[in-house]
PDB file of C-alpha atoms in Angstrom:
ATOM      1  CA  MET A   1       3.674 -36.164   7.294  1.00  0.00           C
ATOM      2  CA  GLU A   2       6.413 -33.889   7.144  1.00  0.00           C
ATOM      3  CA  ASN A   3       3.972 -31.888   4.522  1.00  0.00           C
ATOM      4  CA  THR A   4       1.813 -32.353   7.302  1.00  0.00           C
ATOM      5  CA  ALA A   5       3.366 -30.630   9.553  1.00  0.00           C
ATOM      6  CA  GLU A   6       4.639 -27.953   7.891  1.00  0.00           C
ATOM      7  CA  THR A   7       1.146 -27.080   6.805  1.00  0.00           C
ATOM      8  CA  ILE A   8       0.174 -26.561  10.346  1.00  0.00           C
ATOM      9  CA  ILE A   9       3.464 -24.668  11.153  1.00  0.00           C
ATOM     10  CA  VAL A  10       2.471 -22.134   8.253  1.00  0.00           C
ATOM     11  CA  LYS A  11      -1.972 -21.706   9.711  1.00  0.00           C
ATOM     12  CA  ASN A  12       0.091 -21.930  12.784  1.00  0.00           C
ATOM     13  CA  GLU A  13       1.723 -18.973  11.424  1.00  0.00           C
ATOM     14  CA  SER A  14      -1.490 -16.956  10.175  1.00  0.00           C
ATOM     15  CA  ALA A  15      -3.207 -17.953  13.554  1.00  0.00           C
ATOM     16  CA  MET A  16      -0.116 -15.889  14.755  1.00  0.00           C
ATOM     17  CA  PHE A  17      -0.400 -13.140  12.356  1.00  0.00           C
ATOM     18  CA  THR A  18      -3.832 -12.276  13.215  1.00  0.00           C
ATOM     19  CA  GLN A  19      -3.978 -11.990  16.735  1.00  0.00           C
ATOM     20  CA  ARG A  20      -1.396  -9.723  16.872  1.00  0.00           C
ATOM     21  CA  VAL A  21      -2.223  -7.246  13.785  1.00  0.00           C
ATOM     22  CA  ASN A  22      -5.261  -7.591  14.956  1.00  0.00           C
ATOM     23  CA  ALA A  23      -4.414  -6.205  19.526  1.00  0.00           C
ATOM     24  CA  LEU A  24      -2.537  -4.439  17.938  1.00  0.00           C
ATOM     25  CA  LEU A  25      -6.017  -2.535  15.769  1.00  0.00           C
ATOM     26  CA  GLU A  26      -7.875  -2.953  18.853  1.00  0.00           C
ATOM     27  CA  SER A  27      -6.245  -0.413  20.654  1.00  0.00           C
ATOM     28  CA  LYS A  28      -5.093   2.384  22.831  1.00  0.00           C
ATOM     29  CA  TYR A  29      -2.656   4.728  21.367  1.00  0.00           C
ATOM     30  CA  ILE A  30      -1.131   4.522  25.129  1.00  0.00           C
ATOM     31  CA  LEU A  31      -0.501   0.274  24.579  1.00  0.00           C
ATOM     32  CA  ALA A  32       0.185   1.010  20.923  1.00  0.00           C
ATOM     33  CA  ASP A  33       4.493   1.135  21.635  1.00  0.00           C
ATOM     34  CA  LYS A  34       3.733  -2.258  22.928  1.00  0.00           C
ATOM     35  CA  LYS A  35       0.535  -4.597  20.526  1.00  0.00           C
ATOM     36  CA  ILE A  36       4.010  -3.482  17.979  1.00  0.00           C
ATOM     37  CA  SER A  37       6.755  -4.629  19.613  1.00  0.00           C
ATOM     38  CA  SER A  38       4.371  -8.545  19.781  1.00  0.00           C
ATOM     39  CA  LEU A  39       4.169  -7.722  16.430  1.00  0.00           C
ATOM     40  CA  LEU A  40       7.086  -7.081  14.713  1.00  0.00           C
ATOM     41  CA  LYS A  41       8.482 -10.534  17.651  1.00  0.00           C
ATOM     42  CA  GLY A  42       6.018 -12.357  15.802  1.00  0.00           C
ATOM     43  CA  ILE A  43       6.803 -11.603  12.625  1.00  0.00           C
ATOM     44  CA  VAL A  44      10.251 -11.862  13.194  1.00  0.00           C
ATOM     45  CA  SER A  45       9.451 -15.607  13.501  1.00  0.00           C
ATOM     46  CA  SER A  46       7.589 -16.783  10.976  1.00  0.00           C
ATOM     47  CA  GLN A  47      10.108 -18.581   8.855  1.00  0.00           C
ATOM     48  CA  VAL A  48       8.294 -17.773   6.177  1.00  0.00           C
ATOM     49  CA  LEU A  49       7.713 -13.826   6.413  1.00  0.00           C
ATOM     50  CA  MET A  50      10.535 -13.578   6.958  1.00  0.00           C
ATOM     51  CA  ASP A  51      12.097 -15.233   4.001  1.00  0.00           C
ATOM     52  CA  VAL A  52       9.449 -12.915   2.125  1.00  0.00           C
ATOM     53  CA  LEU A  53      11.114  -9.643   3.791  1.00  0.00           C
ATOM     54  CA  ARG A  54      14.875 -11.333   2.884  1.00  0.00           C
ATOM     55  CA  GLU A  55      13.593 -11.746  -0.898  1.00  0.00           C
ATOM     56  CA  SER A  56      11.999  -8.146  -1.105  1.00  0.00           C
ATOM     57  CA  LEU A  57      14.285  -6.057   0.966  1.00  0.00           C
ATOM     58  CA  LYS A  58      16.479  -7.534  -2.029  1.00  0.00           C
ATOM     59  CA  THR A  59      14.876  -4.971  -4.673  1.00  0.00           C
ATOM     60  CA  MET A  60      14.422  -2.418  -2.860  1.00  0.00           C
ATOM     61  CA  THR A  61      14.937   0.213   0.154  1.00  0.00           C
ATOM     62  CA  TYR A  62      12.534   1.050   2.660  1.00  0.00           C
ATOM     63  CA  ALA A  63      14.511   4.381   2.699  1.00  0.00           C
ATOM     64  CA  ALA A  64      13.631   4.768  -0.684  1.00  0.00           C
ATOM     65  CA  GLU A  65       9.754   3.028  -0.605  1.00  0.00           C
ATOM     66  CA  PHE A  66       9.642   6.084   2.170  1.00  0.00           C
ATOM     67  CA  ALA A  67      10.189   8.892   0.421  1.00  0.00           C
ATOM     68  CA  ARG A  68       8.191   7.303  -2.645  1.00  0.00           C
ATOM     69  CA  ASN A  69       5.238   6.942  -0.687  1.00  0.00           C
ATOM     70  CA  ARG A  70       5.062  10.156   0.931  1.00  0.00           C
ATOM     71  CA  LEU A  71       2.974  12.670  -0.479  1.00  0.00           C
ATOM     72  CA  ILE A  72       1.808  16.250  -0.335  1.00  0.00           C
ATOM     73  CA  VAL A  73      -1.646  17.614  -0.734  1.00  0.00           C
ATOM     74  CA  SER A  74      -4.275  19.501  -0.516  1.00  0.00           C
ATOM     75  CA  ASP A  75      -6.048  20.013   3.275  1.00  0.00           C
ATOM     76  CA  GLY A  76      -8.851  21.570   1.110  1.00  0.00           C
ATOM     77  CA  ASN A  77      -8.257  24.817   3.340  1.00  0.00           C
ATOM     78  CA  ASN A  78      -6.183  26.388   0.779  1.00  0.00           C
ATOM     79  CA  GLY A  79      -3.043  24.539   2.564  1.00  0.00           C
ATOM     80  CA  VAL A  80      -0.964  21.713   1.870  1.00  0.00           C
ATOM     81  CA  ARG A  81       0.108  18.585   4.669  1.00  0.00           C
ATOM     82  CA  ALA A  82       1.365  14.880   4.222  1.00  0.00           C
ATOM     83  CA  LYS A  83      -0.499  11.874   3.176  1.00  0.00           C
ATOM     84  CA  MET A  84       1.731   8.692   3.750  1.00  0.00           C
ATOM     85  CA  THR A  85       0.763   6.221   0.204  1.00  0.00           C
ATOM     86  CA  LEU A  86       1.355   2.557   0.498  1.00  0.00           C
ATOM     87  CA  PRO A  87       2.737   0.408  -2.207  1.00  0.00           C
ATOM     88  CA  VAL A  88       0.799  -0.806  -4.272  1.00  0.00           C
ATOM     89  CA  ASP A  89       2.330  -4.467  -4.540  1.00  0.00           C
ATOM     90  CA  ARG A  90       0.997  -6.278  -2.122  1.00  0.00           C
ATOM     91  CA  ILE A  91       4.882  -7.549  -1.748  1.00  0.00           C
ATOM     92  CA  ARG A  92       6.557  -4.080  -0.708  1.00  0.00           C
ATOM     93  CA  LEU A  93       3.511  -2.921   1.364  1.00  0.00           C
ATOM     94  CA  PHE A  94       4.287  -5.890   3.947  1.00  0.00           C
ATOM     95  CA  THR A  95       7.690  -5.071   3.552  1.00  0.00           C
ATOM     96  CA  PHE A  96       8.400  -0.822   3.894  1.00  0.00           C
ATOM     97  CA  VAL A  97       5.282  -1.258   6.825  1.00  0.00           C
ATOM     98  CA  PHE A  98       6.737  -3.817   8.876  1.00  0.00           C
ATOM     99  CA  CYS A  99      10.520  -1.275   8.540  1.00  0.00           C
ATOM    100  CA  LEU A 100       8.295   1.324   9.489  1.00  0.00           C
ATOM    101  CA  LEU A 101       6.885  -0.746  12.263  1.00  0.00           C
ATOM    102  CA  ALA A 102      10.134  -1.088  13.206  1.00  0.00           C
ATOM    103  CA  GLU A 103      11.875   2.237  12.732  1.00  0.00           C
ATOM    104  CA  ILE A 104       9.008   3.076  15.088  1.00  0.00           C
ATOM    105  CA  ASP A 105       9.617   0.594  17.426  1.00  0.00           C
ATOM    106  CA  ALA A 106      14.053   1.227  18.099  1.00  0.00           C
ATOM    107  CA  GLY A 107      12.620   5.109  19.035  1.00  0.00           C
ATOM    108  CA  GLU A 108      14.004   5.646  14.906  1.00  0.00           C
ATOM    109  CA  ARG A 109      11.314   7.418  13.915  1.00  0.00           C
ATOM    110  CA  ASP A 110       8.442   9.690  17.589  1.00  0.00           C
ATOM    111  CA  PHE A 111       5.633   8.271  17.174  1.00  0.00           C
ATOM    112  CA  SER A 112       3.619  10.582  18.217  1.00  0.00           C
ATOM    113  CA  LYS A 113       5.056  13.126  15.167  1.00  0.00           C
ATOM    114  CA  PHE A 114       4.079  11.053  12.817  1.00  0.00           C
ATOM    115  CA  LEU A 115       1.061  10.005  13.858  1.00  0.00           C
ATOM    116  CA  THR A 116       0.757  14.593  13.692  1.00  0.00           C
ATOM    117  CA  GLU A 117       2.270  14.739  10.796  1.00  0.00           C
ATOM    118  CA  TYR A 118       0.219  11.373   8.072  1.00  0.00           C
ATOM    119  CA  PHE A 119      -2.572  11.313  10.277  1.00  0.00           C
ATOM    120  CA  GLY A 120      -3.791  13.880  12.687  1.00  0.00           C
ATOM    121  CA  ALA A 121      -6.677  14.544  14.179  1.00  0.00           C
ATOM    122  CA  GLU A 122      -8.558  15.614  17.342  1.00  0.00           C
ATOM    123  CA  ASN A 123      -6.541  13.644  19.622  1.00  0.00           C
ATOM    124  CA  ALA A 124      -4.163  10.639  19.106  1.00  0.00           C
ATOM    125  CA  ASN A 125      -6.394   8.026  19.381  1.00  0.00           C
ATOM    126  CA  GLU A 126      -8.332   9.173  16.487  1.00  0.00           C
ATOM    127  CA  SER A 127      -5.540   9.689  14.193  1.00  0.00           C
ATOM    128  CA  PHE A 128      -3.952   6.027  15.851  1.00  0.00           C
ATOM    129  CA  GLY A 129      -7.595   5.323  14.489  1.00  0.00           C
ATOM    130  CA  LYS A 130      -6.737   6.380  10.717  1.00  0.00           C
ATOM    131  CA  PHE A 131      -3.382   5.262  11.170  1.00  0.00           C
ATOM    132  CA  CYS A 132      -4.538   1.947  11.559  1.00  0.00           C
ATOM    133  CA  ASP A 133      -6.965   2.013   8.392  1.00  0.00           C
ATOM    134  CA  GLU A 134      -4.766   2.974   6.085  1.00  0.00           C
ATOM    135  CA  ILE A 135      -2.298   0.904   6.704  1.00  0.00           C
ATOM    136  CA  ILE A 136      -1.970  -1.502   9.419  1.00  0.00           C
ATOM    137  CA  VAL A 137      -5.416  -2.522   7.866  1.00  0.00           C
ATOM    138  CA  PRO A 138      -3.677  -3.504   4.400  1.00  0.00           C
ATOM    139  CA  PHE A 139      -0.561  -4.848   5.677  1.00  0.00           C
ATOM    140  CA  LYS A 140      -2.617  -7.297   7.729  1.00  0.00           C
ATOM    141  CA  LYS A 141      -3.997  -8.619   4.336  1.00  0.00           C
ATOM    142  CA  ALA A 142      -1.070  -8.514   2.636  1.00  0.00           C
ATOM    143  CA  GLY A 143       0.394 -10.791   5.536  1.00  0.00           C
ATOM    144  CA  GLU A 144      -2.790 -12.845   5.304  1.00  0.00           C
ATOM    145  CA  HIS A 145      -2.532 -13.166   2.280  1.00  0.00           C
ATOM    146  CA  LEU A 146       1.215 -14.091   1.466  1.00  0.00           C
ATOM    147  CA  LEU A 147       0.987 -17.126   4.971  1.00  0.00           C
ATOM    148  CA  ARG A 148      -2.205 -18.828   2.714  1.00  0.00           C
ATOM    149  CA  GLU A 149      -0.662 -18.780  -0.512  1.00  0.00           C
ATOM    150  CA  THR A 150       2.339 -20.800   1.011  1.00  0.00           C
ATOM    151  CA  ASP A 151       2.594 -24.535  -0.072  1.00  0.00           C
ATOM    152  CA  THR A 152       2.970 -27.457   2.121  1.00  0.00           C
ATOM    153  CA  ASP A 153       7.277 -27.107   0.221  1.00  0.00           C
ATOM    154  CA  GLY A 154       7.270 -23.318   1.379  1.00  0.00           C
ATOM    155  CA  LEU A 155       8.477 -20.568  -0.335  1.00  0.00           C
ATOM    156  CA  ASP A 156       9.086 -20.972  -4.584  1.00  0.00           C
ATOM    157  CA  ARG A 157      11.393 -18.352  -4.514  1.00  0.00           C
ATOM    158  CA  GLU A 158      12.230 -18.565  -7.816  1.00  0.00           C
ATOM    159  CA  ALA A 159       8.554 -17.590  -8.736  1.00  0.00           C
ATOM    160  CA  VAL A 160       8.774 -14.869  -6.555  1.00  0.00           C
ATOM    161  CA  GLN A 161      11.535 -13.049  -8.371  1.00  0.00           C
ATOM    162  CA  LYS A 162      10.546 -13.621 -11.960  1.00  0.00           C
ATOM    163  CA  GLY A 163       7.110 -11.999  -9.859  1.00  0.00           C
ATOM    164  CA  VAL A 164       8.818  -9.122  -8.631  1.00  0.00           C
ATOM    165  CA  SER A 165      11.229  -8.753 -11.275  1.00  0.00           C
ATOM    166  CA  TYR A 166       8.424  -8.623 -13.989  1.00  0.00           C
ATOM    167  CA  PHE A 167       7.439  -4.984 -11.770  1.00  0.00           C
ATOM    168  CA  ASP A 168      10.351  -3.769 -10.989  1.00  0.00           C
ATOM    169  CA  ALA A 169      10.916   0.028 -12.880  1.00  0.00           C
ATOM    170  CA  GLU A 170      11.707   0.322 -16.542  1.00  0.00           C
ATOM    171  CA  SER A 171      14.611   2.681 -17.309  1.00  0.00           C
ATOM    172  CA  ILE A 172      12.641   5.267 -18.706  1.00  0.00           C
ATOM    173  CA  TYR A 173      12.603   8.932 -16.887  1.00  0.00           C
ATOM    174  CA  VAL A 174       8.932   9.715 -15.333  1.00  0.00           C
ATOM    175  CA  SER A 175       9.270  13.082 -13.765  1.00  0.00           C
ATOM    176  CA  SER A 176       7.106  14.937 -11.541  1.00  0.00           C
ATOM    177  CA  ALA A 177       5.641  16.819 -13.457  1.00  0.00           C
ATOM    178  CA  THR A 178       3.835  14.234 -15.397  1.00  0.00           C
ATOM    179  CA  SER A 179       2.978  11.451 -12.828  1.00  0.00           C
ATOM    180  CA  ASP A 180       1.911  15.215 -10.808  1.00  0.00           C
ATOM    181  CA  ALA A 181      -0.206  16.683 -13.566  1.00  0.00           C
ATOM    182  CA  VAL A 182      -1.742  13.255 -13.594  1.00  0.00           C
ATOM    183  CA  ILE A 183      -3.164  13.355  -9.913  1.00  0.00           C
ATOM    184  CA  ILE A 184      -4.084  16.208  -9.868  1.00  0.00           C
ATOM    185  CA  VAL A 185      -6.613  14.668 -12.342  1.00  0.00           C
ATOM    186  CA  ILE A 186      -7.465  11.505 -10.261  1.00  0.00           C
ATOM    187  CA  ASN A 187      -7.878  13.882  -7.301  1.00  0.00           C
ATOM    188  CA  LYS A 188     -10.683  15.625  -8.900  1.00  0.00           C
ATOM    189  CA  ILE A 189     -12.110  12.764  -9.502  1.00  0.00           C
ATOM    190  CA  LYS A 190     -11.346  11.047  -6.726  1.00  0.00           C
ATOM    191  CA  ASN A 191     -13.593  13.930  -5.251  1.00  0.00           C
ATOM    192  CA  LYS A 192     -15.981  14.297  -7.522  1.00  0.00           C
ATOM    193  CA  VAL A 193     -16.990   9.919  -7.183  1.00  0.00           C
ATOM    194  CA  GLU A 194     -17.295  10.193  -2.965  1.00  0.00           C
ATOM    195  CA  LYS A 195     -19.659  13.496  -3.654  1.00  0.00           C
ATOM    196  CA  ASP A 196     -21.740  12.371  -6.126  1.00  0.00           C
ATOM    197  CA  PHE A 197     -21.813   9.248  -7.350  1.00  0.00           C
ATOM    198  CA  GLN A 198     -24.621   7.447  -8.357  1.00  0.00           C
ATOM    199  CA  GLY A 199     -23.466   3.717  -9.182  1.00  0.00           C
ATOM    200  CA  GLY A 200     -23.957   0.826  -6.635  1.00  0.00           C
ATOM    201  CA  GLY A 201     -21.506   0.048  -3.166  1.00  0.00           C
ATOM    202  CA  GLU A 202     -19.827  -2.267  -5.224  1.00  0.00           C
ATOM    203  CA  GLN A 203     -18.832  -0.425  -8.046  1.00  0.00           C
ATOM    204  CA  TYR A 204     -17.366   2.061  -5.058  1.00  0.00           C
ATOM    205  CA  SER A 205     -16.282   0.702  -3.682  1.00  0.00           C
ATOM    206  CA  GLU A 206     -14.270  -1.125  -7.124  1.00  0.00           C
ATOM    207  CA  CYS A 207     -13.368   3.156  -8.995  1.00  0.00           C
ATOM    208  CA  MET A 208     -12.156   4.022  -5.166  1.00  0.00           C
ATOM    209  CA  GLN A 209      -9.288   0.801  -5.027  1.00  0.00           C
ATOM    210  CA  ILE A 210      -8.360   1.652  -8.852  1.00  0.00           C
ATOM    211  CA  ILE A 211      -7.747   5.127  -7.894  1.00  0.00           C
ATOM    212  CA  ASP A 212      -6.046   4.933  -5.264  1.00  0.00           C
ATOM    213  CA  ALA A 213      -3.437   2.162  -6.704  1.00  0.00           C
ATOM    214  CA  PHE A 214      -3.585   5.009  -9.529  1.00  0.00           C
ATOM    215  CA  VAL A 215      -2.162   7.357  -7.495  1.00  0.00           C
ATOM    216  CA  ASN A 216       0.454   4.763  -5.387  1.00  0.00           C
ATOM    217  CA  ALA A 217       1.300   3.820  -9.271  1.00  0.00           C
ATOM    218  CA  LEU A 218       2.211   7.479 -10.428  1.00  0.00           C
ATOM    219  CA  CYS A 219       4.715   7.427  -7.299  1.00  0.00           C
ATOM    220  CA  SER A 220       6.329   5.126  -7.593  1.00  0.00           C
ATOM    221  CA  LYS A 221       8.040   6.103 -11.111  1.00  0.00           C
ATOM    222  CA  ASN A 222       7.206   2.383 -12.631  1.00  0.00           C
ATOM    223  CA  PRO A 223       6.266   2.766 -16.371  1.00  0.00           C
ATOM    224  CA  LYS A 224       5.508  -1.015 -16.956  1.00  0.00           C
ATOM    225  CA  LEU A 225       3.135  -1.343 -13.394  1.00  0.00           C
ATOM    226  CA  ILE A 226       1.696   2.844 -14.466  1.00  0.00           C
ATOM    227  CA  ASN A 227       0.771   1.595 -17.807  1.00  0.00           C
ATOM    228  CA  ILE A 228      -0.677  -1.995 -16.005  1.00  0.00           C
ATOM    229  CA  VAL A 229      -2.987   0.256 -13.600  1.00  0.00           C
ATOM    230  CA  TRP A 230      -3.521   2.539 -16.900  1.00  0.00           C
ATOM    231  CA  ILE A 231      -5.549   0.111 -18.437  1.00  0.00           C
ATOM    232  CA  GLY A 232      -7.058  -1.093 -15.603  1.00  0.00           C
ATOM    233  CA  PHE A 233      -8.677   2.585 -14.382  1.00  0.00           C
ATOM    234  CA  LYS A 234      -9.953   3.143 -17.318  1.00  0.00           C
ATOM    235  CA  ASN A 235     -11.731   0.022 -17.762  1.00  0.00           C
ATOM    236  CA  THR A 236     -13.074   0.317 -14.511  1.00  0.00           C
ATOM    237  CA  LEU A 237     -14.229   4.431 -15.473  1.00  0.00           C
ATOM    238  CA  LYS A 238     -15.976   3.621 -19.368  1.00  0.00           C
ATOM    239  CA  CYS A 239     -18.567   1.806 -16.290  1.00  0.00           C
ATOM    240  CA  VAL A 240     -19.334   5.337 -14.974  1.00  0.00           C
ATOM    241  CA  LYS A 241     -20.399   8.009 -16.465  1.00  0.00           C
ATOM    242  CA  GLY A 242     -19.743  12.088 -16.414  1.00  0.00           C
ATOM    243  CA  PHE A 243     -15.468  10.805 -16.036  1.00  0.00           C
ATOM    244  CA  GLU A 244     -14.973  11.000 -20.380  1.00  0.00           C
ATOM    245  CA  ARG A 245     -13.417  14.703 -19.620  1.00  0.00           C
ATOM    246  CA  GLU A 246     -10.758  13.838 -17.288  1.00  0.00           C
ATOM    247  CA  VAL A 247      -9.911  10.528 -18.396  1.00  0.00           C
ATOM    248  CA  ALA A 248      -9.142  11.597 -21.865  1.00  0.00           C
ATOM    249  CA  ARG A 249      -6.982  14.104 -19.961  1.00  0.00           C
ATOM    250  CA  ILE A 250      -5.592  11.768 -18.482  1.00  0.00           C
ATOM    251  CA  LYS A 251      -4.692   9.650 -21.499  1.00  0.00           C
ATOM    252  CA  ASN A 252      -3.184  12.845 -23.175  1.00  0.00           C
ATOM    253  CA  ILE A 253      -0.552  13.457 -20.076  1.00  0.00           C
ATOM    254  CA  LEU A 254       0.484  10.159 -20.057  1.00  0.00           C
ATOM    255  CA  THR A 255       0.893   9.681 -23.998  1.00  0.00           C
ATOM    256  CA  GLU A 256       2.828  13.119 -23.950  1.00  0.00           C
ATOM    257  CA  ALA A 257       5.163  11.913 -22.152  1.00  0.00           C
ATOM    258  CA  ASN A 258       5.390   7.836 -23.480  1.00  0.00           C
ATOM    259  CA  LEU A 259       3.694   5.897 -21.018  1.00  0.00           C
ATOM    260  CA  ILE A 260       1.103   4.056 -22.715  1.00  0.00           C
TER     261      ILE A 260
END
């Protein structure tokens, strides 16, 4: 009977989370602050999600994640712009976005300036839409997955910690020069995929996903994660002709840095 009750609670938490995050996604910029506040209150009331956050924050800090995921990229007009990426790991992603939303909700980060800096568009609603697409949609998927995968006995904290520790950064320094050099080549690949990709829709989607994952792995400066994502990256790109030179260049850079 207790297991059944716990299952109902998890399902209710999942429905509540999805409902509130959808309300934010469907909102306009002018109402976003209220929707963010409502979403945060819902998360705080979820034992499952709060357990995830508490465990995650034992091994990461929001400030470090923000610095790691803040990139300066070309704007395509011989200039540069700021870009916000997300951690690859699902739990770290969820924790990072929760902390970001909490910072915005508390007034510690000006939401309007944040949108302009990282998601600049012609107007506030378009900027907010880009923010939702790039930040809130992945956050929603991560939260729903965490709730869906929770068993009726609660989170297996030991297993979660073991999984997190597996991806902890090794004590090998990854220089910015190395990560920047690889990201330059990856961006060339991404531009080519976006403009001239000849494969099917599913193959295109997989290419874009592994490209984004590789960039985030490099930004994490986690050698173990870089190596793992590199394996997926090179094998995915093998299925697509025309990128052999770029993949070989990345392999040389990673080899010289003793990352593979």
